[in-house]
Coordinates of C-alpha atoms in Angstrom, one line a residue:
M1 CA -6.2 -28.1 47.5
G2 CA -8.0 -25.4 49.4
G3 CA -7.2 -21.6 49.5
V4 CA -5.1 -19.6 47.1
T5 CA -2.4 -21.4 45.2
T6 CA 1.0 -19.9 45.9
I7 CA 4.4 -20.1 44.3
T8 CA 5.4 -22.4 47.1
D9 CA 2.6 -24.8 46.1
V10 CA 3.9 -24.7 42.5
A11 CA 7.4 -25.4 43.5
R12 CA 6.4 -28.4 45.6
E13 CA 4.2 -29.8 42.8
A14 CA 7.0 -29.4 40.2
G15 CA 9.7 -30.6 42.5
V16 CA 11.8 -27.5 42.2
S17 CA 12.8 -24.5 44.3
K18 CA 10.7 -21.3 44.6
T19 CA 13.6 -19.5 42.9
T20 CA 13.3 -21.8 39.9
V21 CA 9.6 -21.1 39.6
S22 CA 10.3 -17.3 39.8
Y23 CA 12.9 -17.7 37.0
V24 CA 10.4 -19.5 34.8
I25 CA 7.8 -16.8 35.4
S26 CA 10.3 -14.1 34.4
R27 CA 11.4 -16.2 31.3
N28 CA 15.0 -16.4 32.5
P29 CA 16.9 -18.2 29.7
R30 CA 19.2 -20.0 32.2
I31 CA 16.4 -22.4 33.1
P32 CA 16.4 -25.6 31.0
E33 CA 13.4 -25.9 28.8
A34 CA 12.4 -29.3 30.3
T35 CA 12.4 -27.8 33.8
A36 CA 10.4 -24.7 32.6
N37 CA 7.8 -27.0 31.0
R38 CA 7.5 -29.0 34.2
V39 CA 6.9 -25.8 36.2
R40 CA 4.3 -24.5 33.7
E41 CA 2.5 -27.8 33.7
A42 CA 2.4 -27.6 37.5
M43 CA 1.0 -24.1 37.3
N44 CA -1.7 -25.3 35.0
R45 CA -2.7 -28.2 37.1
L46 CA -2.9 -26.1 40.2
G47 CA -4.6 -23.2 38.5
Y48 CA -1.9 -20.8 39.5
T49 CA -2.2 -17.3 37.9
V50 CA 0.7 -14.8 37.9
N51 CA -0.2 -11.5 39.5
Y52 CA 1.8 -9.3 37.3
A53 CA 0.9 -6.1 39.1
A54 CA 2.2 -7.4 42.4
R55 CA 5.2 -8.9 40.5
A56 CA 6.0 -5.5 39.0
L57 CA 6.1 -3.9 42.5
S58 CA 8.3 -6.7 43.9
T59 CA 10.8 -6.6 41.1
A60 CA 10.8 -2.9 40.5
K61 CA 9.7 -3.5 36.9
T62 CA 7.1 -1.7 34.9
M63 CA 5.9 -4.8 33.1
T64 CA 5.7 -2.6 30.0
I65 CA 7.7 -2.6 26.8
G66 CA 7.9 0.4 24.4
L67 CA 7.3 0.1 20.7
L68 CA 8.8 3.1 18.9
I69 CA 7.6 3.5 15.3
N70 CA 9.4 5.9 13.0
E71 CA 7.4 9.0 12.0
A72 CA 10.4 11.2 11.3
D73 CA 10.4 10.5 7.6
G74 CA 6.7 10.5 6.9
L75 CA 6.4 6.7 6.4
S76 CA 2.9 5.9 5.3
V77 CA 0.5 3.7 7.2
S78 CA 0.3 0.3 5.8
L79 CA -1.5 -3.0 6.4
T80 CA 1.8 -4.6 7.3
R81 CA 2.5 -2.1 10.0
G82 CA -0.9 -2.4 11.4
A83 CA -0.7 -6.2 11.5
Y84 CA 2.7 -6.0 13.2
L85 CA 1.3 -3.7 15.9
C86 CA -1.5 -6.1 16.7
K87 CA 0.7 -9.2 16.8
L88 CA 3.4 -7.5 18.9
S89 CA 0.8 -6.4 21.4
D90 CA -0.7 -9.9 21.5
Y91 CA 2.7 -11.6 22.2
A92 CA 3.7 -9.0 24.8
R93 CA 0.4 -9.5 26.6
A94 CA 1.0 -13.3 26.6
Q95 CA 4.3 -12.6 28.4
G96 CA 2.5 -10.4 31.0
Y97 CA 3.6 -7.1 29.5
D98 CA 1.7 -4.1 28.3
L99 CA 2.8 -2.5 25.0
L100 CA 3.3 1.3 25.0
L101 CA 3.1 2.7 21.4
M102 CA 5.4 5.6 20.9
N103 CA 5.4 7.7 17.7
N104 CA 7.4 10.8 18.7
R105 CA 8.7 12.4 15.5
N106 CA 12.0 12.8 17.3
G107 CA 12.9 9.2 18.0
V108 CA 16.1 9.9 19.8
S109 CA 14.3 12.3 22.2
A110 CA 11.5 9.8 22.7
I111 CA 14.0 7.1 23.7
R112 CA 15.8 9.3 26.2
D113 CA 12.6 10.5 27.7
V114 CA 11.0 7.1 28.2
V115 CA 14.2 5.7 29.7
S116 CA 14.8 8.6 32.1
A117 CA 11.2 8.4 33.3
R118 CA 11.5 4.6 33.7
K119 CA 8.3 4.0 31.8
V120 CA 9.4 0.7 30.2
D121 CA 11.6 -2.3 30.8
G122 CA 12.6 -2.7 27.2
L123 CA 12.2 -1.3 23.7
I124 CA 11.3 -2.5 20.2
L125 CA 12.4 -0.2 17.4
M126 CA 10.2 -0.5 14.3
D127 CA 10.5 1.0 10.8
V128 CA 14.2 0.8 11.1
L129 CA 16.2 2.8 8.6
R130 CA 19.6 1.8 7.3
E131 CA 21.1 4.9 9.0
D132 CA 18.9 5.2 12.0
P133 CA 19.9 7.6 14.9
R134 CA 17.5 5.8 17.3
V135 CA 19.8 2.7 17.3
A136 CA 22.8 4.5 18.8
A137 CA 20.5 6.4 21.2
A138 CA 19.0 3.1 22.5
R139 CA 22.5 1.6 22.8
E140 CA 23.7 4.7 24.8
T141 CA 20.9 4.5 27.3
G142 CA 21.6 0.8 28.0
I143 CA 17.9 -0.2 27.9
P144 CA 17.2 -3.7 26.6
T145 CA 16.3 -3.2 22.9
V146 CA 15.5 -5.3 19.9
L147 CA 15.5 -3.9 16.4
L148 CA 12.6 -5.0 14.1
G149 CA 14.8 -4.5 11.1
V150 CA 18.5 -4.6 10.1
P151 CA 20.3 -1.2 9.9
S152 CA 23.8 -0.7 8.5
D153 CA 25.1 -0.6 12.1
S154 CA 23.2 -2.4 14.8
C155 CA 25.5 -1.0 17.5
G156 CA 25.5 -4.4 19.2
L157 CA 21.7 -4.6 19.6
D158 CA 19.6 -7.7 18.9
Q159 CA 17.9 -7.7 15.4
V160 CA 15.0 -9.7 14.0
D161 CA 13.5 -9.4 10.5
T162 CA 12.3 -11.3 7.5
D163 CA 15.1 -12.8 5.4
F164 CA 14.6 -10.6 2.4
G165 CA 17.8 -11.8 0.7
R166 CA 16.3 -15.3 0.7
A167 CA 13.0 -14.0 -0.6
A168 CA 14.8 -12.3 -3.6
H169 CA 16.7 -15.5 -4.3
E170 CA 13.5 -17.6 -4.4
L171 CA 11.7 -15.2 -6.7
V172 CA 14.5 -14.6 -9.2
D173 CA 15.2 -18.3 -9.3
L174 CA 11.6 -19.0 -10.2
F175 CA 11.6 -16.4 -13.0
A176 CA 14.9 -17.7 -14.3
R177 CA 13.7 -21.3 -14.4
Q178 CA 10.7 -20.2 -16.4
G179 CA 12.9 -18.6 -19.0
H180 CA 12.4 -14.9 -18.2
R181 CA 15.1 -12.5 -19.2
E182 CA 13.7 -9.1 -18.2
V183 CA 11.7 -8.5 -15.0
A184 CA 10.5 -5.2 -13.5
V185 CA 9.9 -4.4 -9.8
V186 CA 7.0 -2.4 -8.3
H187 CA 8.9 -1.1 -5.3
T188 CA 8.2 0.1 -1.8
A189 CA 9.3 3.7 -1.2
E190 CA 12.7 4.2 0.4
V191 CA 12.5 7.3 2.5
P192 CA 15.1 8.8 2.0
E193 CA 16.7 6.9 -0.9
E194 CA 19.6 4.6 0.0
T195 CA 19.2 5.3 3.7
G196 CA 15.5 4.7 4.0
A197 CA 13.4 1.7 5.2
N198 CA 16.0 -1.0 5.6
Y199 CA 13.8 -3.9 4.3
A200 CA 13.0 -2.0 1.1
V201 CA 16.7 -1.2 0.5
R202 CA 17.8 -4.7 1.3
F203 CA 15.2 -6.3 -0.9
R204 CA 16.0 -4.1 -3.9
Q205 CA 19.8 -4.7 -3.5
A206 CA 19.2 -8.5 -3.2
L207 CA 17.1 -8.5 -6.3
L208 CA 19.8 -6.7 -8.3
E209 CA 22.5 -9.1 -7.0
E210 CA 20.3 -12.2 -7.8
T211 CA 19.3 -11.0 -11.3
A212 CA 22.9 -10.1 -12.2
D213 CA 24.0 -13.6 -11.0
K214 CA 21.4 -15.3 -13.1
G215 CA 21.8 -13.2 -16.2
L216 CA 18.5 -11.4 -16.0
V217 CA 17.7 -7.7 -16.5
L218 CA 16.0 -6.1 -13.5
D219 CA 14.0 -2.9 -14.4
V220 CA 13.9 -0.6 -11.4
P221 CA 11.8 2.6 -11.8
P222 CA 13.3 5.9 -10.8
A223 CA 13.1 6.8 -7.1
D224 CA 10.6 9.6 -7.7
E225 CA 8.1 6.9 -8.9
W226 CA 8.4 4.8 -5.7
D227 CA 5.9 6.9 -3.8
L228 CA 3.2 7.1 -6.4
D229 CA -0.3 6.0 -5.5
P230 CA -0.4 2.2 -5.4
G231 CA -2.3 1.7 -8.6
E232 CA -0.3 4.2 -10.5
K233 CA 3.0 2.5 -9.5
L234 CA 2.1 -0.6 -11.4
R235 CA 0.8 1.4 -14.4
A236 CA 3.9 3.5 -14.5
V237 CA 6.2 0.4 -14.4
L238 CA 4.3 -1.4 -17.3
T239 CA 4.4 1.8 -19.4
R240 CA 8.1 2.5 -18.7
F241 CA 9.3 -1.1 -19.2
P242 CA 7.1 -2.7 -22.0
R243 CA 9.6 -5.4 -22.7
A244 CA 9.5 -6.9 -19.2
T245 CA 7.8 -10.3 -19.2
G246 CA 7.2 -10.3 -15.5
V247 CA 6.9 -8.1 -12.5
I248 CA 7.7 -8.5 -8.8
V249 CA 5.6 -6.4 -6.5
D250 CA 7.0 -5.8 -3.0
D251 CA 4.8 -2.8 -2.0
D252 CA 1.9 -4.2 0.0
N253 CA -0.6 -1.5 -1.0
S254 CA 0.3 -2.1 -4.7
V255 CA -0.1 -5.8 -4.1
I256 CA -3.7 -5.2 -3.1
S257 CA -4.5 -3.0 -6.1
A258 CA -2.7 -5.1 -8.7
P259 CA -5.6 -7.4 -9.7
Q260 CA -7.9 -4.4 -10.3
V261 CA -5.3 -2.5 -12.2
L262 CA -4.4 -5.4 -14.5
M263 CA -8.0 -6.1 -15.2
E264 CA -8.6 -2.5 -16.1
L265 CA -5.6 -2.6 -18.5
G266 CA -6.8 -5.9 -20.0
V267 CA -3.6 -7.7 -19.0
A268 CA -4.2 -11.4 -18.3
V269 CA -1.9 -13.2 -15.8
P270 CA 0.1 -15.2 -16.6
R271 CA -0.8 -15.3 -20.4
D272 CA 0.3 -11.6 -21.0
L273 CA 2.4 -11.0 -17.9
S274 CA 3.9 -13.1 -15.1
V275 CA 3.4 -11.7 -11.6
A276 CA 4.8 -12.5 -8.2
V277 CA 4.5 -10.6 -4.9
V278 CA 6.0 -10.2 -1.5
A279 CA 3.3 -9.7 1.1
P280 CA 2.1 -10.7 4.5
D281 CA 0.3 -14.1 4.3
V282 CA -2.7 -12.7 6.1
V283 CA -3.0 -9.8 3.5
R284 CA -2.6 -12.1 0.5
T285 CA -5.2 -14.7 1.7
T286 CA -7.7 -12.2 3.2
M287 CA -7.6 -10.0 0.0
R288 CA -7.6 -13.1 -2.2
I289 CA -4.5 -12.0 -4.1
P290 CA -4.1 -14.7 -6.9
Y291 CA -0.4 -14.5 -7.4
T292 CA 2.6 -16.5 -6.5
A293 CA 4.1 -15.0 -3.4
I294 CA 6.7 -15.0 -0.7
D295 CA 4.3 -15.2 2.2
I296 CA 5.7 -13.2 5.1
N297 CA 4.6 -14.8 8.4
L298 CA 4.1 -11.7 10.5
P299 CA 3.1 -13.6 13.6
A300 CA 6.3 -15.6 13.5
V301 CA 8.5 -12.5 13.1
A302 CA 6.5 -10.6 15.9
E303 CA 6.7 -13.6 18.3
R304 CA 10.5 -14.0 17.7
T305 CA 10.9 -10.2 18.3
V306 CA 9.1 -10.3 21.7
E307 CA 10.8 -13.5 22.8
T308 CA 14.2 -12.0 22.0
L309 CA 13.4 -8.9 24.0
M310 CA 12.2 -11.0 26.9
R311 CA 15.6 -12.8 26.9
R312 CA 17.4 -9.5 26.7
I313 CA 15.5 -8.1 29.7
A314 CA 16.3 -11.3 31.7
D315 CA 20.0 -11.2 30.6
P316 CA 21.2 -7.7 29.6
S317 CA 24.8 -8.8 29.2
G318 CA 24.4 -11.7 26.8
P319 CA 25.7 -11.7 23.3
A320 CA 23.7 -9.9 20.6
V321 CA 21.8 -12.0 18.1
T322 CA 20.6 -11.5 14.5
Q323 CA 17.6 -13.6 13.5
L324 CA 16.4 -13.5 9.9
V325 CA 13.2 -15.5 9.5
S326 CA 12.9 -17.4 6.2
Q327 CA 9.5 -17.3 4.5
P328 CA 7.9 -19.8 2.2
L329 CA 7.2 -19.3 -1.5
T330 CA 3.6 -20.1 -2.4
D331 CA 3.4 -21.0 -6.1
L332 CA -0.1 -20.2 -7.5
G333 CA 1.0 -20.5 -11.1
S334 CA 1.1 -16.8 -11.9
V335 CA 4.7 -17.0 -13.2
A336 CA 4.5 -18.8 -16.6
A337 CA 7.2 -20.2 -18.9
V338 CA 8.3 -17.8 -21.6
Q339 CA 7.9 -19.2 -25.1
A340 CA 11.2 -19.2 -27.0

């Protein structure tokens, strides 16, 4: 076929209308997946490339989504956050969108400013707190928004996160089956306590519920030790709770330092101490962390977040959804049976 391939050519090749092709390009959820696949196959055969700049002009869209991280409470930079930023950007670009990173310390003001200036078509709120004023602000503006996290009140917005309740169940069940009766946790800082980072609060509470249900004692260090340096966190826990036969590490920076700290202390895993961690799979494998783990699949969570926002942009009035992504347990033998 000579000349530039047009949307009309794609419609003819796929046997659908031009409107259907347009809906497929914009990811409209009303198009059946089989039809959407047929259109995409026709686009590939004809070498059709979407001109997103022209499309933005014709649809009055910015083709940009905002990612608002939470700097209001001094959350530390972590490998997990960095990995999320990269993956969210990758999946947004795959949908034809640019990602605008926003880190205004006043999150509510940032949302109102970006919406009033019409800089973005939708928002992703990251570092969600249990009591997070940004959630209500996003709801009030009416801009399509997805929460990467689960606050105490979502205000009717879409939510995507790792299933930390399931993660706690898997880990505690493993320790219980191996005969452990007292386990300590090296915990992510909750800033501020009880209303802080939602995933940290949810995971701690889930651990407490699961250990109580299975008759285990969970040793949780005091809140003023949650923000110690990563290596010192583990040392402090082992000193404070000498009777614990195992530890669960959910702070990703402490996960990385754990092998070095335990080697310096002369603690052999699992002979002297059983260890399990919760960490992004890319961190555990790249850093060669030799411990049984709940492997958080960050790409899967990031992709689900972007896909949910695309659907919300296409259908602002649809019902809100909550998606908790289950993660696998990778057993590397670092949780040993306790000798009676």
